[in-house]
Amino acid sequence: MTMKPILLGACIALFPSLATAEGGWTGQVTAYVWATGLGGDITPRAGGPTLSFSEAFSDILEDLDGAFFLSAYARRDRFVLMGDISASTSSRDGVIPPGVPVVGGLPAEGRLRQRSMTLAAGYRVVANDGMTLDALAGMRAWRVESRISVAGGIVQASPRESFVDPIVALRANFALAPRWSAIIYADLGGFGAGSERTSQVFATANYQVNDKLYLSAGYRRLDVDYRSGGTRVDVTMAGPIIGATLRF
């Protein structure tokens, strides 16, 4: 079975420009669309059914119930701060695949709701005309709610998990040509402190329309692999993004 949402939201400074004013705080606001597939496995409890799902990009509009995204970035001289809040709910009807004990081949319903907040601070380690590079460290807090109902509720489970992961991150901005730049961001965390692993990566190409407005297009991926007792949530959200940035 598949879950294939398209995620819409507002973002602050996900795609910052290369040039910023020195001596004071700077920031930007970006409205963006994230067209993402959702794939992975959910096992709500020990001995319960595992719901496996994978994205099919041609059907990404089908299963989104709701989504919200808000991020923030600020810099003063070489000190940088950033934050990210995301929330999404997706659901899907299908059939538990044959071969699963007890419930093989039965109709099933699944829902996944995730909320995450990332906070990080760091230092601009490289700053020149062609490139900037920020090194950051922080945390990502998660709340994941999953539900599986098989055969109209004969088998069902609805666990809720909250946990916090430490993360480390790098964020690079490259000047490509007049009015053109590119941004690459990557973080890695978990390390068994909360989840086994969490990671995020995005890359964008950005066009400067004028001093305050930028247009961006690229790709974003967010992963988490959480295990506790018999519960496991191993999901990936990935897909293209487009945005319009207002600099201030």
Coordinates of C-alpha atoms in Angstrom, one line a residue:
M1 CA 0.0 0.0 0.0
T2 CA 1.1 3.6 -0.6
M3 CA 1.0 7.0 1.1
K4 CA 1.8 9.9 -1.2
P5 CA 1.2 13.4 0.1
I6 CA 2.0 16.8 -1.3
L7 CA 3.0 19.2 1.5
L8 CA 2.4 23.0 1.4
G9 CA 3.7 25.5 3.9
A10 CA 5.5 28.7 4.8
C11 CA 9.2 28.8 5.5
I12 CA 11.5 31.4 7.0
A13 CA 15.0 31.5 5.4
L14 CA 15.2 28.0 4.1
F15 CA 16.9 29.4 1.0
P16 CA 19.0 32.4 2.2
S17 CA 20.9 34.5 -0.3
L18 CA 24.7 34.7 -0.4
A19 CA 24.9 38.5 0.4
T20 CA 24.0 39.7 3.8
A21 CA 24.6 42.9 5.7
E22 CA 27.4 42.9 8.3
G23 CA 27.1 44.1 11.8
G24 CA 23.4 43.3 12.4
W25 CA 20.8 40.5 12.3
T26 CA 19.6 39.4 8.9
G27 CA 16.9 37.0 7.8
Q28 CA 14.4 36.0 5.1
V29 CA 10.9 34.6 4.6
T30 CA 10.1 31.9 2.1
A31 CA 6.7 30.5 1.0
Y32 CA 7.2 27.1 -0.5
V33 CA 5.6 23.9 -1.8
W34 CA 7.1 20.5 -1.0
A35 CA 5.7 17.7 -3.3
T36 CA 6.8 14.6 -1.4
G37 CA 6.2 10.9 -1.4
L38 CA 6.2 9.1 1.9
G39 CA 7.7 5.6 2.4
G40 CA 8.7 3.3 5.2
D41 CA 7.4 0.8 7.8
I42 CA 5.3 1.2 10.9
T43 CA 5.0 -1.5 13.6
P44 CA 2.8 0.0 16.3
R45 CA 3.5 -2.7 18.9
A46 CA 5.2 -6.0 19.5
G47 CA 3.4 -8.8 17.7
G48 CA 1.2 -6.3 15.8
P49 CA 1.0 -5.9 12.0
T50 CA 3.6 -4.0 10.1
L51 CA 2.3 -1.5 7.6
S52 CA 4.7 -1.0 4.7
F53 CA 4.2 1.9 2.3
S54 CA 6.1 3.5 -0.6
E55 CA 5.7 6.6 -2.6
A56 CA 4.5 6.7 -6.3
F57 CA 5.2 10.2 -7.5
S58 CA 2.4 10.1 -10.1
D59 CA -0.2 9.8 -7.3
I60 CA 1.2 12.2 -4.7
L61 CA -2.0 14.2 -4.3
E62 CA -4.1 11.3 -3.0
D63 CA -3.4 10.8 0.7
L64 CA -2.6 14.1 2.4
D65 CA -4.9 15.0 5.3
G66 CA -3.0 18.2 6.3
A67 CA 0.5 19.7 6.5
F68 CA 2.3 22.8 7.9
F69 CA 5.9 23.9 7.8
L70 CA 7.7 26.9 9.3
S71 CA 11.5 27.5 9.5
A72 CA 13.6 30.3 10.7
Y73 CA 17.2 31.5 10.1
A74 CA 19.1 34.4 11.5
R75 CA 22.7 35.6 11.4
R76 CA 24.8 38.3 13.0
D77 CA 28.4 38.4 11.8
R78 CA 29.5 34.8 12.0
F79 CA 27.0 33.6 14.6
V80 CA 24.0 31.7 13.1
L81 CA 20.7 30.4 14.5
M82 CA 18.1 28.3 12.7
G83 CA 14.9 26.5 13.5
D84 CA 12.4 24.4 11.7
I85 CA 8.9 23.2 12.6
S86 CA 7.0 20.7 10.5
A87 CA 3.7 18.8 10.9
S88 CA 1.9 16.5 8.5
T89 CA -0.9 13.8 8.6
S90 CA -1.4 11.2 5.9
S91 CA -3.7 8.2 5.7
R92 CA -4.2 5.3 3.4
D93 CA -6.6 2.3 2.9
G94 CA -5.2 -0.9 1.6
V95 CA -4.5 -4.6 2.3
I96 CA -2.0 -6.0 4.7
P97 CA 0.3 -8.0 2.3
P98 CA 0.0 -11.8 2.2
G99 CA 2.5 -13.6 4.4
V100 CA 2.0 -11.4 7.5
P101 CA 1.0 -13.8 10.3
V102 CA -2.7 -13.8 11.3
V103 CA -3.8 -10.8 9.3
G104 CA -2.3 -11.6 5.8
G105 CA -4.5 -10.3 3.0
L106 CA -7.0 -8.5 5.2
P107 CA -8.2 -4.9 4.5
A108 CA -6.4 -2.3 6.6
E109 CA -6.3 1.4 7.3
G110 CA -3.2 3.3 8.3
R111 CA -2.5 6.9 9.4
L112 CA 0.7 8.6 10.3
R113 CA 1.0 12.0 11.9
Q114 CA 4.4 13.6 12.6
R115 CA 5.5 16.8 14.2
S116 CA 9.1 17.8 14.5
M117 CA 11.0 20.9 15.6
T118 CA 14.6 21.4 14.8
L119 CA 16.7 24.0 16.7
A120 CA 20.4 24.6 16.0
A121 CA 23.1 27.3 16.5
G122 CA 26.5 27.6 14.9
Y123 CA 29.4 29.5 13.4
R124 CA 30.1 30.6 9.9
V125 CA 33.5 28.9 9.3
V126 CA 34.0 30.0 5.7
A127 CA 33.0 33.4 4.3
N128 CA 34.2 34.7 0.9
D129 CA 32.8 36.0 -2.3
G130 CA 32.2 32.6 -3.8
M131 CA 31.0 30.5 -0.8
T132 CA 29.8 30.5 2.8
L133 CA 29.8 27.5 5.1
D134 CA 28.0 27.2 8.5
A135 CA 28.7 24.5 11.0
L136 CA 25.8 23.9 13.5
A137 CA 24.7 21.7 16.3
G138 CA 21.4 21.3 18.0
M139 CA 18.4 19.1 18.5
R140 CA 15.3 17.7 16.7
A141 CA 12.2 17.0 18.9
W142 CA 9.7 14.6 17.4
R143 CA 6.1 13.5 18.2
V144 CA 5.0 10.6 16.0
E145 CA 1.4 9.2 16.2
S146 CA 0.6 6.1 14.1
R147 CA -2.6 4.1 13.8
I148 CA -3.3 0.8 12.1
S149 CA -6.7 -0.8 12.0
V150 CA -7.2 -4.2 10.3
A151 CA -10.5 -5.8 9.2
G152 CA -12.7 -3.0 10.6
G153 CA -10.9 -2.9 14.0
I154 CA -10.4 -6.6 14.7
V155 CA -6.7 -5.8 15.1
Q156 CA -5.7 -2.2 15.9
A157 CA -3.0 -0.1 17.6
S158 CA -2.5 3.6 18.1
P159 CA 0.9 4.4 19.8
R160 CA 2.2 7.9 20.4
E161 CA 5.9 8.4 20.7
S162 CA 7.8 11.6 21.7
F163 CA 11.6 11.8 21.7
V164 CA 14.5 14.2 21.2
D165 CA 17.5 13.7 18.9
P166 CA 20.8 15.6 19.0
I167 CA 21.9 16.7 15.5
V168 CA 25.0 18.1 13.8
A169 CA 24.6 20.1 10.5
L170 CA 26.4 21.8 7.7
R171 CA 24.9 24.5 5.5
A172 CA 26.8 25.8 2.4
N173 CA 25.9 28.7 0.0
F174 CA 27.6 28.9 -3.4
A175 CA 27.6 31.9 -5.8
L176 CA 27.2 30.3 -9.3
A177 CA 26.7 33.3 -11.6
P178 CA 25.3 36.8 -11.5
R179 CA 21.9 36.5 -9.8
W180 CA 22.3 32.7 -9.3
S181 CA 23.3 30.8 -6.2
A182 CA 22.9 27.3 -4.7
I183 CA 22.4 26.0 -1.2
I184 CA 23.1 22.6 0.2
Y185 CA 22.1 21.7 3.8
A186 CA 22.6 18.4 5.6
D187 CA 22.1 17.2 9.1
L188 CA 22.5 13.9 10.9
G189 CA 21.4 12.9 14.4
G190 CA 19.8 10.4 16.7
F191 CA 22.8 8.3 17.6
G192 CA 20.5 6.1 19.8
A193 CA 19.7 9.0 22.1
G194 CA 16.2 9.3 20.9
S195 CA 15.8 7.6 17.5
E196 CA 18.3 5.3 16.0
R197 CA 18.9 7.8 13.2
T198 CA 17.4 11.0 11.8
S199 CA 18.7 13.0 8.9
Q200 CA 17.7 15.8 6.6
V201 CA 19.1 17.1 3.4
F202 CA 18.0 19.8 1.0
A203 CA 19.5 21.4 -2.1
T204 CA 18.2 24.4 -4.0
A205 CA 19.1 26.6 -7.0
N206 CA 18.2 30.2 -6.3
Y207 CA 17.5 33.1 -8.7
Q208 CA 17.7 36.7 -7.5
V209 CA 14.8 38.7 -9.0
N210 CA 15.7 41.9 -7.2
D211 CA 17.3 43.0 -3.9
K212 CA 14.5 41.4 -1.8
L213 CA 12.9 38.7 -3.9
Y214 CA 14.4 35.2 -4.7
L215 CA 12.9 32.2 -6.5
S216 CA 14.1 28.7 -5.6
A217 CA 13.7 25.1 -6.8
G218 CA 15.3 22.0 -5.4
Y219 CA 14.9 18.8 -3.4
R220 CA 14.3 18.0 0.3
R221 CA 14.4 14.7 2.2
L222 CA 13.7 14.0 5.9
D223 CA 14.2 10.6 7.6
V224 CA 13.6 9.1 11.0
D225 CA 14.1 5.5 12.3
Y226 CA 12.7 5.1 15.8
R227 CA 12.6 1.9 17.8
S228 CA 11.3 1.3 21.3
G229 CA 10.3 -2.1 22.6
G230 CA 8.1 -3.6 19.9
T231 CA 7.3 -0.2 18.3
R232 CA 9.1 0.9 15.2
V233 CA 8.6 3.9 12.9
D234 CA 11.0 4.0 10.0
V235 CA 9.8 6.7 7.5
T236 CA 11.2 8.9 4.7
M237 CA 9.6 12.0 3.2
A238 CA 11.3 13.2 0.0
G239 CA 10.5 15.2 -3.1
P240 CA 11.0 18.4 -5.0
I241 CA 10.5 21.9 -3.5
I242 CA 9.8 25.3 -5.0
G243 CA 9.8 28.6 -3.2
A244 CA 9.7 32.4 -3.3
T245 CA 11.9 34.2 -0.8
L246 CA 11.5 37.7 0.7
R247 CA 14.7 39.0 2.2
F248 CA 14.8 41.5 5.1

